mmCIF file of C-alpha atoms and ligand atoms in Angstrom:
data_model
loop_
_atom_site.group_PDB
_atom_site.id
_atom_site.type_symbol
_atom_site.label_atom_id
_atom_site.label_comp_id
_atom_site.label_asym_id
_atom_site.label_seq_id
_atom_site.Cartn_x
_atom_site.Cartn_y
_atom_site.Cartn_z
ATOM 1 C CA MET A 1284 0.000 0.000 0.000
ATOM 2 C CA ASN A 1285 2.821 2.337 0.949
ATOM 3 C CA GLN A 1286 4.633 1.466 -2.251
ATOM 4 C CA ILE A 1287 1.648 2.447 -4.377
ATOM 5 C CA ARG A 1288 1.466 5.716 -2.488
ATOM 6 C CA ASN A 1289 5.141 6.411 -3.031
ATOM 7 C CA GLN A 1290 4.798 5.627 -6.716
ATOM 8 C CA LEU A 1291 1.862 7.982 -6.961
ATOM 9 C CA ILE A 1292 3.821 10.749 -5.236
ATOM 10 C CA LYS A 1293 6.729 10.110 -7.590
ATOM 11 C CA PHE A 1294 4.386 10.214 -10.554
ATOM 12 C CA MET A 1295 2.769 13.480 -9.480
ATOM 13 C CA THR A 1296 6.048 15.229 -8.702
ATOM 14 C CA GLY A 1297 6.583 18.108 -11.124
ATOM 15 C CA ARG A 1298 3.061 17.824 -12.409
ATOM 16 C CA TYR A 1299 0.454 20.479 -12.085
ATOM 17 C CA GLY A 1300 -2.288 18.767 -10.024
ATOM 18 C CA ALA A 1301 -5.731 20.132 -9.212
ATOM 19 C CA ASP A 1302 -6.764 23.764 -9.150
ATOM 20 C CA LYS A 1303 -10.005 25.713 -9.268
ATOM 21 C CA LEU A 1304 -10.398 25.291 -13.021
ATOM 22 C CA GLY A 1305 -9.616 21.577 -12.658
ATOM 23 C CA ARG A 1306 -12.302 21.156 -10.021
ATOM 24 C CA PHE A 1307 -14.742 23.113 -12.179
ATOM 25 C CA LEU A 1308 -14.004 20.866 -15.184
ATOM 26 C CA THR A 1309 -14.377 17.696 -13.111
ATOM 27 C CA ALA A 1310 -17.676 18.946 -11.671
ATOM 28 C CA THR A 1311 -18.903 19.915 -15.155
ATOM 29 C CA ALA A 1312 -17.983 16.474 -16.504
ATOM 30 C CA PHE A 1313 -19.808 14.841 -13.598
ATOM 31 C CA VAL A 1314 -22.948 16.938 -14.163
ATOM 32 C CA LEU A 1315 -22.839 16.095 -17.879
ATOM 33 C CA LEU A 1316 -22.426 12.384 -17.134
ATOM 34 C CA VAL A 1317 -25.471 12.449 -14.838
ATOM 35 C CA ALA A 1318 -27.408 14.525 -17.373
ATOM 36 C CA GLY A 1319 -26.402 11.996 -20.035
ATOM 37 C CA LEU A 1320 -28.263 9.284 -18.111
ATOM 38 C CA PHE A 1321 -31.504 11.210 -18.642
ATOM 39 C CA ILE A 1322 -30.962 12.963 -21.930
ATOM 40 C CA ARG A 1323 -29.620 9.882 -23.738
ATOM 41 C CA ASN A 1324 -27.932 11.887 -26.424
ATOM 42 C CA PRO A 1325 -24.492 10.480 -27.331
ATOM 43 C CA TRP A 1326 -23.150 14.036 -27.677
ATOM 44 C CA VAL A 1327 -23.674 14.688 -23.974
ATOM 45 C CA ASP A 1328 -21.538 11.653 -23.095
ATOM 46 C CA PHE A 1329 -18.964 12.649 -25.660
ATOM 47 C CA ILE A 1330 -18.649 16.183 -24.296
ATOM 48 C CA ALA A 1331 -18.505 14.838 -20.725
ATOM 49 C CA ALA A 1332 -15.644 12.516 -21.702
ATOM 50 C CA ALA A 1333 -13.841 15.334 -23.510
ATOM 51 C CA VAL A 1334 -14.146 17.671 -20.513
ATOM 52 C CA LEU A 1335 -12.908 14.909 -18.204
ATOM 53 C CA LEU A 1336 -9.985 14.261 -20.533
ATOM 54 C CA VAL A 1337 -9.032 17.936 -20.519
ATOM 55 C CA SER A 1338 -9.202 18.061 -16.715
ATOM 56 C CA TYR A 1339 -6.916 14.996 -16.438
ATOM 57 C CA TYR A 1340 -4.583 16.372 -19.050
ATOM 58 C CA ARG A 1341 -4.244 19.587 -17.052
ATOM 59 C CA MET A 1342 -3.741 17.686 -13.784
ATOM 60 C CA PHE A 1343 -0.887 15.581 -15.145
ATOM 61 C CA SER A 1344 0.614 18.344 -17.199
ATOM 62 C CA ARG A 1345 4.242 19.357 -16.591
ATOM 63 C CA ASN A 1346 3.728 22.783 -18.162
ATOM 64 C CA ILE A 1347 2.906 24.380 -14.829
ATOM 65 C CA ARG A 1348 3.199 27.989 -15.929
ATOM 66 C CA ARG A 1349 0.758 27.509 -18.769
ATOM 67 C CA ARG A 1350 -1.769 25.728 -16.527
ATOM 68 C CA PHE A 1351 -1.387 28.449 -13.926
ATOM 69 C CA GLU A 1352 -2.169 31.099 -16.527
ATOM 70 C CA GLU A 1353 -5.246 29.148 -17.654
ATOM 71 C CA ASN A 1354 -6.450 28.998 -14.090
ATOM 72 C CA GLN A 1355 -5.860 32.725 -13.642
ATOM 73 C CA LYS A 1356 -7.915 33.442 -16.733
ATOM 74 C CA PHE A 1357 -10.671 31.159 -15.476
ATOM 75 C CA GLU A 1358 -10.690 32.855 -12.070
ATOM 76 C CA ARG A 1359 -10.970 36.265 -13.691
ATOM 77 C CA VAL A 1360 -13.904 35.188 -15.872
ATOM 78 C CA SER A 1361 -15.706 33.374 -13.052
ATOM 79 C CA PHE A 1362 -15.214 36.380 -10.781
ATOM 80 C CA SER A 1363 -16.713 38.796 -13.304
ATOM 81 C CA ILE A 1364 -19.673 36.454 -13.886
ATOM 82 C CA ALA A 1365 -20.277 36.176 -10.140
ATOM 83 C CA GLU A 1366 -19.930 39.941 -9.828
ATOM 84 C CA THR A 1367 -22.509 40.515 -12.586
ATOM 85 C CA PHE A 1368 -24.966 38.201 -10.838
ATOM 86 C CA ARG A 1369 -24.332 39.883 -7.503
ATOM 87 C CA ARG A 1370 -25.009 43.316 -8.992
ATOM 88 C CA TRP A 1371 -28.077 42.018 -10.769
ATOM 89 C CA ARG A 1372 -29.476 40.546 -7.547
ATOM 90 C CA PHE A 1373 -28.685 43.738 -5.651
ATOM 91 C CA ARG A 1374 -30.607 45.796 -8.219
ATOM 92 C CA LEU A 1375 -33.540 43.395 -8.018
ATOM 93 C CA GLN A 1376 -33.673 43.636 -4.234
ATOM 94 C CA GLN A 1377 -33.361 47.397 -4.313
ATOM 95 C CA GLY A 1378 -35.880 47.715 -7.121
ATOM 96 C CA SER A 1379 -38.861 46.932 -4.912
ATOM 97 C CA LYS A 1380 -37.982 49.513 -2.244
ATOM 98 C CA PHE A 1381 -36.191 52.207 -4.181
ATOM 99 C CA HIS A 1382 -36.377 54.060 -7.418
ATOM 100 C CA ILE A 1383 -33.269 55.222 -9.162
ATOM 101 C CA TYR A 1384 -33.420 58.531 -10.996
ATOM 102 C CA LYS A 1385 -30.791 60.266 -13.018
ATOM 103 C CA CYS A 1386 -30.148 63.914 -12.326
ATOM 104 C CA PRO A 1387 -31.323 65.851 -15.421
ATOM 105 C CA SER A 1388 -28.370 68.209 -15.378
ATOM 106 C CA CYS A 1389 -25.352 66.087 -14.419
ATOM 107 C CA GLY A 1390 -26.522 62.500 -14.859
ATOM 108 C CA GLN A 1391 -25.735 61.462 -11.278
ATOM 109 C CA LYS A 1392 -27.797 58.442 -10.208
ATOM 110 C CA ILE A 1393 -29.929 59.151 -7.155
ATOM 111 C CA ARG A 1394 -31.728 56.501 -5.140
ATOM 112 C CA VAL A 1395 -35.072 57.523 -3.660
ATOM 113 C CA PRO A 1396 -37.559 55.442 -1.633
ATOM 114 C CA ARG A 1397 -40.645 54.232 -3.471
ATOM 115 C CA GLY A 1398 -44.245 55.031 -2.668
ATOM 116 C CA LYS A 1399 -43.882 58.546 -1.258
ATOM 117 C CA GLY A 1400 -45.855 60.312 -3.977
ATOM 118 C CA LYS A 1401 -44.440 63.336 -5.750
ATOM 119 C CA ILE A 1402 -41.190 64.398 -4.161
ATOM 120 C CA LYS A 1403 -38.530 66.987 -4.728
ATOM 121 C CA ILE A 1404 -35.180 65.316 -5.322
ATOM 122 C CA HIS A 1405 -32.020 67.148 -4.515
ATOM 123 C CA CYS A 1406 -28.895 66.200 -6.421
ATOM 124 C CA PRO A 1407 -25.964 66.049 -3.986
ATOM 125 C CA LYS A 1408 -23.456 66.464 -6.786
ATOM 126 C CA CYS A 1409 -24.644 69.599 -8.601
ATOM 127 C CA ASN A 1410 -27.312 70.872 -6.169
ATOM 128 C CA THR A 1411 -30.087 70.758 -8.771
ATOM 129 C CA ASP A 1412 -33.619 70.105 -7.533
ATOM 130 C CA PHE A 1413 -36.141 68.244 -9.622
ATOM 131 C CA ILE A 1414 -39.580 66.781 -8.986
ATOM 132 C CA LYS A 1415 -40.438 63.157 -9.695
ATOM 133 C CA LYS A 1416 -42.989 60.599 -8.634
ATOM 134 C CA SER A 1417 -41.403 58.103 -6.269
HETATM 135 ZN ZN1 ZN B 1496 -26.864 66.637 -10.599
#
């Protein structure tokens, strides 16, 4: 048992191993494999196998710098997607309680509470006042 472990350690030395992108690819392959059980389209299985192959290729790769750069790129993209969703959700939550108006003279966005009838809005940036329905 110990010998197998040592051989595995020896085999993995100098190889890239798992990272965030690797885990994402493995999870994607797994989801596709499960989906393939229901969808029964050979393409789903094929794509799942291809994704799994790529994730293993990256794990055993010796080109560590290249794999690191791929992971960096992936992290950047996944961060911006998460950020977009976060902003989107924030706007949705705010949308029921607040109204966002743009100042007619400088374009500054101003958040006002909803349901207060006609109100005078004061722009904090250029000191313009304008009347809107909240
Ligand atoms: Zn203004």
